[in-house]
XYZ file of N, CA and C in Angstrom:
813
model
N -6.334 76.067 104.937
C -4.895 75.265 105.062
C -4.866 75.011 104.301
N -4.028 75.553 103.438
C -3.651 74.453 102.406
C -1.810 73.404 103.252
N -2.241 71.818 102.126
C -1.545 70.938 103.206
C -0.505 70.636 101.917
N 0.713 70.927 102.653
C 1.737 69.920 101.526
C 2.208 69.037 102.216
N 2.145 67.396 101.152
C 3.189 66.396 101.875
C 4.456 65.685 101.447
N 4.898 65.156 102.181
C 6.262 64.489 101.769
C 5.626 63.354 102.261
N 6.079 62.519 100.794
C 6.656 61.291 101.247
C 7.697 60.604 100.772
N 8.078 59.538 101.654
C 9.303 58.444 102.647
C 9.821 57.819 101.880
N 10.442 57.925 100.552
C 10.906 55.711 100.297
C 11.814 55.363 100.732
N 12.608 54.724 100.173
C 14.068 54.437 100.509
C 15.303 55.332 100.042
N 14.783 56.244 99.417
C 15.543 57.287 98.871
C 15.199 58.960 99.601
N 16.320 59.426 99.538
C 15.675 60.906 99.509
C 14.442 61.357 99.519
N 13.714 62.648 100.054
C 12.816 62.498 99.315
C 12.122 64.028 99.696
N 11.460 64.789 99.272
C 11.703 66.394 99.028
C 10.139 66.906 99.138
N 9.489 67.828 99.410
C 8.232 68.686 98.649
C 8.441 69.838 98.232
N 8.213 70.350 97.238
C 8.983 70.968 96.460
C 7.860 72.313 96.138
N 8.172 73.221 97.056
C 7.300 74.355 96.702
C 6.658 75.156 95.879
N 5.827 74.452 94.823
C 5.656 75.330 93.826
C 4.582 76.141 93.591
N 4.063 76.593 94.468
C 2.731 77.750 94.378
C 1.684 77.452 94.264
N 1.665 75.863 93.312
C -0.301 76.037 92.931
C -0.618 74.185 92.992
N 0.503 73.848 93.612
C 0.630 72.835 94.099
C 1.693 72.499 94.460
N 2.315 71.017 94.822
C 3.496 69.965 95.207
C 4.363 68.919 94.184
N 5.294 69.306 94.155
C 5.660 67.854 93.620
C 6.512 67.276 94.455
N 7.224 66.159 94.268
C 8.309 65.520 95.127
C 9.789 65.145 93.962
N 10.368 65.378 94.664
C 12.374 65.279 94.496
C 12.428 63.927 94.675
N 13.177 62.837 94.213
C 14.257 62.138 95.221
C 15.421 61.641 94.803
N 15.983 61.572 95.352
C 17.680 61.313 94.802
C 18.114 60.353 95.951
N 19.283 60.031 95.677
C 20.053 59.101 96.714
C 20.865 60.178 97.887
N 21.130 59.409 98.522
C 21.375 60.236 99.816
C 22.718 59.873 99.814
N 23.655 60.470 99.967
C 24.771 60.044 100.459
C 25.232 60.977 101.358
N 26.363 60.855 102.010
C 26.874 61.579 102.974
C 27.959 62.574 103.048
N 27.737 63.706 103.618
C 28.682 64.584 103.084
C 30.182 64.262 103.770
N 31.244 65.391 102.471
C 32.327 64.887 103.470
C 32.710 65.809 104.385
N 33.553 66.088 105.327
C 33.444 66.391 106.930
C 32.675 66.629 107.503
N 31.759 65.984 107.558
C 30.482 66.211 108.957
C 30.054 64.543 109.061
N 31.650 64.739 110.962
C 31.818 63.078 111.073
C 30.612 62.493 111.885
N 29.278 63.337 111.801
C 28.066 62.802 112.567
C 26.915 63.035 111.672
N 27.379 62.990 110.314
C 25.990 62.978 110.152
C 24.984 61.613 110.140
N 25.732 60.962 109.986
C 24.782 59.210 110.190
C 23.550 60.315 111.159
N 23.969 60.395 112.209
C 23.178 61.347 113.374
C 22.298 62.359 113.202
N 22.076 62.626 111.927
C 21.434 64.005 111.698
C 20.142 63.166 111.422
N 18.681 64.006 112.017
C 17.550 63.046 111.741
C 16.830 64.223 111.012
N 16.777 65.466 110.986
C 16.510 66.387 110.710
C 17.577 68.010 109.573
N 17.110 67.607 108.567
C 18.459 68.747 107.684
C 16.909 69.321 106.720
N 17.296 70.707 107.089
C 16.186 71.672 105.760
C 17.028 72.886 105.888
N 17.523 72.746 104.397
C 17.963 74.083 104.259
C 17.400 75.242 103.661
N 16.018 74.911 102.740
C 15.391 75.711 102.591
C 15.174 77.205 101.753
N 16.230 76.540 100.777
C 17.143 77.592 99.552
C 15.548 77.650 98.603
N 14.733 76.665 98.303
C 13.649 77.657 97.302
C 13.020 75.983 97.364
N 12.463 74.928 98.359
C 11.826 73.959 99.114
C 11.552 74.103 100.168
N 9.748 73.342 100.886
C 10.412 72.247 102.087
C 10.499 71.699 102.155
N 11.838 71.186 103.109
C 12.004 69.950 102.191
C 13.011 69.261 103.471
N 12.949 68.569 104.041
C 14.312 67.309 104.394
C 15.308 67.013 104.293
N 16.367 66.942 104.127
C 17.005 65.572 103.202
C 17.729 65.777 104.308
N 18.091 65.152 105.383
C 18.663 64.395 106.199
C 18.589 62.783 105.659
N 19.727 62.559 105.902
C 19.421 60.425 105.802
C 18.680 59.859 105.975
N 18.196 60.135 107.526
C 17.598 59.426 108.389
C 16.308 59.556 108.549
N 15.759 60.924 107.694
C 14.117 61.631 108.265
C 12.709 60.252 108.390
N 12.700 60.788 109.535
C 11.542 60.202 109.841
C 10.108 60.529 109.517
N 9.784 59.503 108.545
C 8.627 59.608 107.568
C 8.698 58.091 106.559
N 7.236 57.974 106.872
C 7.357 57.002 105.521
C 6.457 57.026 104.428
N 6.190 56.018 103.445
C 5.456 56.271 102.136
C 3.974 55.966 102.618
N 3.244 56.124 103.766
C 2.345 57.050 103.777
C 1.403 57.566 104.478
N 0.418 58.881 103.481
C -0.064 59.859 104.168
C -1.052 59.980 104.998
N -0.774 60.498 105.996
C -2.327 59.941 106.910
C -2.672 60.755 107.004
N -4.414 60.604 107.385
C -5.009 61.119 106.833
C -5.976 61.713 108.969
N -6.381 62.745 108.939
C -7.143 63.267 110.059
C -6.228 63.927 110.930
N -5.019 62.825 111.259
C -4.354 63.624 112.521
C -3.427 63.740 111.736
N -2.933 64.094 110.150
C -2.067 64.750 109.602
C -0.502 63.907 109.941
N -0.793 62.732 109.945
C -0.149 61.897 110.391
C 1.312 61.302 109.273
N 2.159 61.052 109.380
C 3.084 61.334 107.891
C 3.174 62.214 107.251
N 2.929 63.710 107.151
C 2.434 64.530 105.878
C 3.221 65.987 106.915
N 4.087 66.337 106.258
C 4.595 67.683 106.582
C 2.939 69.185 105.839
N 2.221 70.015 107.055
C 1.382 71.119 106.567
C 2.085 72.508 106.980
N 0.625 72.661 106.074
C 1.515 75.050 106.554
C 0.325 75.388 106.476
N -0.265 76.671 106.793
C -1.614 76.940 106.250
C -1.205 77.754 105.605
N -1.655 79.368 105.889
C -1.930 80.374 104.140
C -0.768 81.262 104.888
N 0.216 81.656 103.370
C 1.186 82.371 104.309
C 2.461 81.913 104.201
N 2.926 80.968 104.645
C 4.296 80.091 104.881
C 4.844 80.444 103.748
N 5.882 80.676 103.419
C 6.332 81.230 102.085
C 8.423 80.429 101.969
N 8.678 79.948 101.218
C 10.307 80.827 100.863
C 10.167 82.091 100.363
N 10.828 82.256 101.080
C 10.870 84.324 100.161
C 12.960 84.244 100.297
N 13.113 84.731 99.537
C 14.746 85.529 98.903
C 14.848 86.793 99.424
N 14.120 86.887 100.791
C 13.859 88.156 100.917
C 14.620 88.633 101.533
N 15.334 87.374 102.668
C 16.404 87.200 103.078
C 16.940 86.137 103.277
N 18.563 85.380 103.005
C 18.706 83.819 103.599
C 20.193 84.023 104.842
N 20.367 83.466 105.093
C 21.695 84.228 105.890
C 22.770 82.321 105.131
N 22.123 81.249 104.723
C 23.095 80.574 102.988
C 22.235 80.795 102.408
N 22.738 80.733 101.053
C 21.703 79.475 100.351
C 21.100 80.896 99.584
N 20.004 80.275 98.978
C 18.555 81.282 97.783
C 17.770 82.344 98.738
N 17.192 80.952 99.890
C 16.027 81.937 100.603
C 15.820 81.118 101.531
N 15.178 81.402 102.881
C 14.684 81.316 104.292
C 13.330 80.746 104.265
N 12.656 80.529 105.115
C 11.269 80.311 105.205
C 10.615 81.244 106.395
N 9.866 81.736 105.751
C 8.741 83.172 105.958
C 8.220 83.284 107.350
N 7.550 83.923 108.028
C 6.710 83.495 109.048
C 6.235 85.180 109.125
N 5.174 85.018 109.045
C 3.851 85.912 108.874
C 3.188 86.060 110.368
N 3.689 86.765 111.611
C 2.506 86.868 112.945
C 1.315 87.551 112.189
N 1.161 88.366 111.766
C -0.259 88.705 111.496
C -1.041 88.021 110.930
N -0.662 87.387 110.315
C -1.440 85.898 109.824
C -1.094 84.990 110.430
N -0.678 84.832 111.610
C -0.572 83.294 112.216
C -0.042 82.461 111.457
N 1.206 82.601 111.044
C 1.376 81.122 109.885
C 2.348 80.803 110.247
N 2.484 79.174 110.466
C 3.442 77.985 110.472
C 3.225 77.001 109.360
N 3.978 76.091 110.029
C 4.225 74.719 109.173
C 5.188 74.075 110.044
N 4.491 72.754 109.365
C 5.340 71.477 110.590
C 4.245 70.222 110.305
N 5.446 69.122 110.651
C 4.714 67.527 110.507
C 4.400 67.010 111.359
N 3.535 66.146 111.235
C 3.529 65.395 112.474
C 3.640 63.092 112.085
N 4.380 62.970 112.447
C 5.294 61.857 112.436
C 4.806 60.246 113.268
N 4.027 59.172 112.518
C 2.960 58.544 113.393
C 3.821 57.524 114.173
N 5.438 57.288 113.445
C 5.959 56.286 114.029
C 6.958 56.159 114.580
N 8.398 57.350 114.437
C 9.323 57.304 115.677
C 9.497 59.194 116.527
N 9.801 58.685 117.608
C 9.791 59.747 118.475
C 11.208 60.993 117.649
N 11.285 62.117 117.961
C 11.676 62.933 117.681
C 13.181 63.034 118.058
N 13.336 62.992 119.219
C 13.974 62.956 119.863
C 14.819 61.714 121.178
N 13.727 61.106 122.149
C 13.912 60.049 122.547
C 14.759 61.198 124.294
N 15.419 60.481 125.155
C 16.306 60.199 126.047
C 18.218 60.340 126.033
N 17.688 60.642 125.001
C 19.517 60.407 124.454
C 20.016 61.714 123.850
N 21.737 62.584 123.705
C 21.939 63.392 123.468
C 21.835 64.188 122.326
N 21.670 65.370 122.259
C 21.111 65.873 121.062
C 21.026 67.438 120.964
N 21.507 67.761 119.252
C 21.658 69.549 119.298
C 20.767 69.593 117.448
N 19.554 70.985 118.490
C 18.855 71.834 117.860
C 19.346 72.648 117.157
N 19.794 72.961 115.930
C 20.248 74.134 115.560
C 19.793 74.962 115.147
N 18.905 76.198 114.416
C 18.751 76.579 113.752
C 19.428 77.966 112.952
N 18.975 78.743 112.341
C 19.758 80.947 112.552
C 18.170 80.828 111.695
N 17.960 82.359 112.635
C 16.466 82.557 113.163
C 17.094 84.508 112.700
N 15.786 84.449 112.641
C 15.984 86.319 111.826
C 14.963 86.997 112.055
N 14.709 87.561 113.611
C 13.168 87.281 113.980
C 13.332 89.579 113.543
N 11.690 89.221 113.221
C 11.878 90.853 113.381
C 10.893 91.113 114.433
N 11.569 92.438 114.179
C 10.933 93.697 116.191
C 9.249 93.930 115.941
N 9.155 92.821 117.279
C 7.644 93.084 117.335
C 7.321 94.012 118.787
N 8.149 94.744 119.422
C 7.667 95.424 120.550
C 7.250 94.408 121.371
N 5.911 94.718 122.542
C 6.147 93.360 123.057
C 5.502 92.300 122.686
N 5.891 91.156 123.118
C 5.691 89.769 122.848
C 4.235 88.959 123.857
N 3.857 88.250 123.323
C 3.066 87.028 123.977
C 4.073 86.501 125.638
N 4.452 86.119 126.778
C 5.230 86.022 127.374
C 5.998 84.951 127.141
N 6.329 84.052 125.926
C 6.840 82.746 124.803
C 7.514 83.923 124.647
N 7.237 85.190 124.400
C 7.922 85.029 122.726
C 7.476 84.498 121.586
N 7.776 85.152 120.148
C 7.939 85.156 119.357
C 7.980 83.097 119.087
N 6.880 81.724 119.165
C 7.852 80.889 119.203
C 8.105 79.812 118.322
N 9.890 80.216 118.282
C 10.673 79.558 116.598
C 10.519 77.869 116.013
N 10.362 77.546 117.077
C 9.840 76.141 117.502
C 9.492 74.989 118.639
N 8.938 74.581 117.563
C 8.625 72.930 118.979
C 8.654 72.095 118.753
N 9.200 71.061 119.328
C 9.348 69.575 119.314
C 8.220 68.555 120.703
N 6.840 68.493 120.071
C 5.674 67.723 120.412
C 4.853 67.711 119.707
N 3.847 67.225 119.582
C 2.601 66.916 119.101
C 1.451 67.031 118.963
N 0.488 67.299 118.466
C -1.004 67.752 118.848
C -1.605 66.826 120.147
N -2.370 67.709 120.739
C -3.090 67.507 122.157
C -3.922 66.211 122.070
N -4.969 66.002 121.245
C -5.113 65.347 121.134
C -4.377 63.518 120.735
N -3.287 64.358 120.173
C -2.334 62.100 120.264
C -2.099 61.612 121.457
N -1.701 60.784 122.260
C -1.553 60.011 123.537
C 0.077 60.316 123.709
N 0.407 59.773 124.300
C 2.122 59.625 124.105
C 2.762 60.788 124.353
N 3.016 61.556 124.323
C 3.050 63.347 123.945
C 4.712 63.178 123.954
N 5.170 62.637 125.680
C 6.672 62.716 126.756
C 6.533 64.731 126.649
N 7.602 64.267 127.408
C 7.815 65.870 127.371
C 8.251 66.332 126.250
N 8.423 67.951 126.670
C 7.665 68.568 125.102
C 9.610 69.682 125.321
N 9.708 70.478 123.986
C 10.992 71.259 124.137
C 10.505 71.610 123.324
N 10.613 73.413 123.453
C 10.035 74.185 123.051
C 11.095 75.476 122.895
N 11.119 77.049 121.513
C 12.998 78.080 121.862
C 10.965 79.607 121.568
N 11.444 80.182 122.407
C 10.364 81.102 121.587
C 12.072 82.516 122.300
N 12.286 83.189 121.265
C 12.150 84.370 120.977
C 11.320 85.721 121.123
N 11.739 86.396 122.204
C 11.099 87.653 122.763
C 12.255 88.626 122.445
N 11.204 89.792 121.786
C 11.710 90.835 120.486
C 11.242 92.569 122.238
N 10.729 92.200 122.739
C 10.265 92.937 123.947
C 11.476 93.575 124.547
N 12.505 92.074 125.339
C 14.023 92.070 125.457
C 15.441 92.161 124.911
N 14.420 91.289 123.679
C 16.065 90.406 122.981
C 15.915 89.044 124.309
N 15.448 88.686 124.856
C 15.682 87.226 124.997
C 15.035 85.958 125.288
N 16.117 84.834 125.397
C 15.450 83.488 125.087
C 14.910 82.778 125.976
N 13.630 82.151 124.896
C 12.887 81.245 126.877
C 12.445 79.846 125.784
N 13.373 78.928 127.254
C 13.144 77.647 126.375
C 12.202 76.822 127.158
N 11.100 76.270 126.861
C 10.648 74.918 127.515
C 11.075 73.203 127.454
N 10.869 72.966 128.523
C 10.732 71.334 128.284
C 9.457 71.010 129.671
N 9.769 69.528 129.601
C 8.947 69.017 129.969
C 7.491 69.064 130.445
N 6.982 69.194 129.191
C 5.862 69.258 128.706
C 4.818 70.613 128.824
N 5.605 71.631 128.795
C 5.555 72.562 128.608
C 5.613 73.575 130.397
N 5.886 72.307 131.320
C 5.421 72.628 133.014
C 7.195 73.464 133.527
N 7.996 73.458 132.828
C 9.531 74.183 133.060
C 9.788 75.059 131.660
N 9.694 76.360 132.522
C 10.662 77.494 131.574
C 11.782 77.643 131.389
N 13.038 77.928 130.808
C 14.103 78.570 131.814
C 13.938 80.294 130.564
N 14.423 80.752 131.220
C 14.645 83.128 130.385
C 15.763 83.103 130.618
N 16.431 83.624 129.739
C 17.689 84.504 129.396
C 18.209 85.792 129.878
N 19.002 85.855 129.918
C 19.322 87.598 130.317
C 19.091 88.273 129.095
N 18.053 89.913 129.459
C 18.061 89.757 128.050
C 19.114 90.520 126.555
N 18.718 90.668 125.447
C 19.704 91.240 124.573
C 20.766 90.336 124.460
N 20.930 88.622 124.115
C 20.789 88.479 123.764
C 20.769 87.908 122.814
N 20.205 88.032 122.100
C 20.329 87.820 120.525
C 19.600 89.260 120.026
N 20.010 89.535 118.429
C 19.940 90.822 117.669
C 18.572 90.916 117.223
N 17.470 91.295 116.798
C 16.366 91.137 115.733
C 16.814 91.813 114.875
N 16.164 91.544 113.676
C 16.095 91.989 111.804
C 18.164 91.750 111.956
N 18.248 90.015 112.794
C 19.357 90.230 112.149
C 19.826 88.305 111.944
N 20.621 88.125 111.492
C 21.015 86.884 111.303
C 21.269 86.235 112.607
N 20.026 85.150 114.040
C 21.095 84.985 115.081
C 21.179 83.318 114.254
N 22.068 82.105 115.591
C 21.972 80.815 115.169
C 22.255 80.299 116.467
N 20.987 79.520 117.042
C 20.508 79.465 118.257
C 20.907 77.831 117.826
N 21.205 77.231 119.503
C 21.780 76.040 119.270
C 20.972 75.379 120.311
N 20.452 73.846 120.509
C 20.423 73.342 122.520
C 20.616 72.404 122.185
N 21.712 72.248 122.910
C 22.373 70.854 122.877
C 22.361 70.135 124.343
N 22.119 69.246 124.383
C 22.056 67.699 125.594
C 23.248 66.643 125.744
N 23.832 66.763 126.269
C 25.447 65.887 126.504
C 25.716 65.704 127.906
N 24.413 64.194 127.939
C 24.750 63.335 129.162
C 24.758 63.765 130.001
N 23.016 64.476 129.670
C 21.872 64.861 130.572
C 21.849 66.813 130.911
N 23.388 67.243 130.431
C 23.224 68.836 131.315
C 22.562 69.642 129.482
N 21.706 70.116 129.737
C 20.912 70.388 128.544
C 21.263 71.929 128.801
N 22.352 72.782 127.414
C 22.708 73.503 127.174
C 21.872 74.940 125.972
N 22.092 76.021 125.766
C 21.681 76.774 125.393
C 22.058 78.096 124.550
N 22.219 77.996 122.548
C 23.695 78.496 122.601
C 23.026 79.977 121.870
N 23.475 81.063 121.578
C 22.672 82.136 120.597
C 24.090 82.657 120.020
N 24.382 82.308 119.255
C 25.677 83.351 118.455
C 26.893 82.754 119.163
N 26.564 81.584 119.202
C 28.055 80.255 119.591
C 28.593 81.435 121.418
N 27.221 81.893 122.328
C 27.468 82.518 123.854
C 26.755 81.465 123.507
N 27.175 80.928 125.712
C 26.523 79.989 125.722
C 25.126 80.899 126.744
N 23.816 80.075 126.849
C 22.962 82.056 127.359
C 22.413 80.854 128.745
N 22.313 79.716 128.524
C 21.685 78.565 129.779
C 21.998 77.438 129.952
N 21.860 76.756 131.125
C 22.247 75.443 131.525
C 20.996 74.478 132.124
N 20.571 73.907 132.017
C 20.203 73.108 132.869
C 20.661 71.531 133.161
N 21.287 71.413 134.943
C 22.199 70.424 134.728
C 21.173 69.684 135.138
N 20.417 69.133 135.268
C 19.264 67.232 135.675
C 18.407 67.059 134.164
N 18.539 67.036 132.702
C 17.617 66.765 131.789
C 17.934 66.021 131.556
N 16.723 64.831 132.478
C 16.450 63.887 132.308
C 15.547 63.569 131.094
N 14.951 64.639 130.533
C 12.889 64.271 129.524
C 13.075 63.004 129.105
N 12.463 62.933 128.566
C 11.910 61.405 127.809
C 11.317 62.186 126.789
N 11.871 62.742 125.497
C 10.664 63.391 124.073
C 10.732 62.995 123.246
N 9.610 62.049 124.058
C 8.899 60.644 122.308
C 8.015 61.799 122.075
N 7.944 62.695 121.739
C 6.773 63.939 121.180
C 7.560 63.736 118.939
N 5.928 62.889 118.737
C 6.814 62.577 116.589
C 6.269 63.509 116.158
N 6.445 64.604 116.495
C 5.917 65.897 116.099
C 6.560 67.921 116.187
N 6.554 67.449 114.803
C 7.549 69.566 115.122
C 7.204 70.146 114.295
N 6.697 72.059 114.897
C 6.376 72.708 114.115
C 7.024 73.779 114.311
N 7.695 74.635 112.637
C 8.054 75.681 112.912
C 7.827 77.089 113.177
N 7.247 78.606 113.577
C 6.985 79.268 113.492
C 5.388 79.872 114.653
N 5.059 78.331 114.936
C 4.800 78.661 116.682
C 4.486 77.124 117.618
N 3.814 77.340 118.180
C 3.718 76.078 119.294
C 2.449 74.987 118.902
N 2.449 73.577 119.285
C 0.963 73.116 118.445
C -0.027 73.748 119.510
N 0.326 74.446 120.767
C -1.459 74.296 121.119
C -0.698 76.412 121.138
N -0.248 76.768 120.432
C -1.019 78.268 119.837
C -1.518 78.439 118.221
N -1.678 76.827 117.603
C -1.699 76.906 116.735
C -3.585 77.570 116.598
N -4.016 77.752 116.689
C -5.416 77.943 116.612
C -6.118 79.284 117.482
N -4.521 79.566 118.204
C -4.921 80.870 119.179
C -3.912 82.890 117.973
N -4.852 82.334 117.104
C -4.508 83.350 115.904
C -3.530 84.285 115.705
N -2.604 85.383 116.029
C -1.205 85.233 115.975
C -0.646 85.318 117.529
N -1.117 85.059 119.227
C -0.035 84.571 120.030
C -0.171 83.268 119.933
N 1.524 84.133 120.240
C 2.783 82.893 119.985
C 3.141 82.760 119.001
N 2.928 83.506 117.468
C 3.644 83.443 116.602
C 4.691 83.933 116.045
N 6.419 83.150 115.694
C 6.586 83.371 115.211
C 6.912 84.640 113.862
N 7.229 86.126 114.395
C 7.391 87.173 112.834
C 9.372 87.541 111.980
N 9.409 86.275 110.955
C 10.605 86.501 110.397
C 10.974 85.075 110.139
N 12.405 85.203 109.930
C 12.553 84.661 108.799
C 13.049 83.087 109.452
N 13.863 81.937 109.393
C 14.157 81.230 109.829
C 14.777 79.934 108.168
N 16.449 79.443 108.783
C 17.076 78.850 108.079
C 18.079 77.623 108.847
N 18.203 76.802 107.291
C 19.126 75.944 107.835
C 19.033 75.758 109.648
N 17.847 74.442 109.363
C 17.581 73.980 110.402
C 18.190 72.211 110.026
N 18.620 71.724 111.847
C 19.329 70.848 111.624
C 18.901 70.192 113.371
N 19.110 68.890 113.476
C 18.611 68.084 114.575
C 19.775 66.734 114.138
N 20.407 66.997 115.067
C 21.366 65.644 115.652
C 21.048 64.959 116.776
N 21.329 63.340 116.227
C 21.106 62.841 117.507
C 22.295 62.557 118.516
N 23.330 63.623 118.465
C 24.668 63.784 118.910
C 24.691 65.653 119.800
N 25.812 65.467 121.105
C 26.215 66.578 121.411
C 26.597 67.352 120.459
N 26.768 68.394 119.619
C 28.120 68.968 118.947
C 29.149 69.767 119.545
N 27.869 70.971 120.581
C 28.594 71.797 121.833
C 28.181 71.276 122.795
N 28.803 71.526 123.513
C 29.261 71.540 124.841
C 29.857 72.637 125.774
N 30.954 73.954 124.824
C 31.201 75.556 125.134
C 30.815 75.819 124.733
N 31.090 77.295 124.940
C 31.073 78.259 123.489
C 31.986 78.427 122.075
N 31.217 78.111 120.214
C 31.460 78.289 120.128
C 32.137 79.122 118.828
N 32.809 79.366 117.750
C 31.954 80.012 116.157
C 31.018 79.127 115.452
N 29.849 80.211 115.340
C 28.134 79.758 114.125
C 29.612 79.012 113.299
N 28.694 78.302 112.633
C 28.766 78.453 111.462
C 29.023 78.611 110.566
N 30.297 78.898 109.504
C 30.520 80.053 108.717
C 29.828 79.982 107.716
N 28.992 78.687 107.058
C 28.767 78.357 105.694
C 27.648 77.260 105.949
N 26.787 77.365 105.039
C 25.012 76.073 105.236
C 26.107 74.466 106.361
N 24.990 74.035 106.379
C 24.991 73.135 107.545
C 25.494 71.616 106.113
N 26.289 70.431 106.094
C 27.305 69.768 105.347
C 25.973 68.998 104.756
N 25.108 68.359 103.809
C 24.150 67.750 104.088
C 23.593 67.922 102.377
N 22.878 66.170 101.941
C 22.975 66.668 100.366
C 22.014 67.984 99.672
């Protein structure tokens, strides 16, 4: 498994996908005009040419961990930025489920969400797989490795291309909701958003409200994010692996959507 590291300084940091290795690009982060919630954005990935978080408050620090992969981006072989598909910009992050590819980080310092309002959103282009593992191809999992204590509640989203349904997991994986069938379109770009506002969690697909949990008080103390699979499926071959492309990933510590909406028509604002 190859490892790419992202170092955090007082300025914005980026992990550049250079093929044979990596390099770090730094720059001053400026609030973009037009996003009143920019200061609440804690994860923003454009995925045009590199694997990088360009939010103003990215939860990384300047130490690279050992053993537990602390404060470090990591990928396995085959996870790449691809120009074959892009919702916006020049590329997207490609996952090959047959190779079991994934990408993520573990930050030993701060929880990803906690108990407050949030909006997790991204664009997904899932390849048709026919039958899926029951959870579907897991696009994103906010949790952390099982060997770490204090994981708190889980938040994970899978996309099943056998019935084109969305499945959302929370509360340490012990509770799940599944949407009706045909809520998204395989082999096309779909906007996915999970939003918690004052204890009510809503899931949206292409702006349409498809799931509701009216009593979501889960404390998401996890310090990890993994893309393309779930933490507990990392070593399970192709089981639970996402097959396709992800683009424009954003986590905001505020509720952006509380009813059906028109999906963004351009890349998320940000450096």
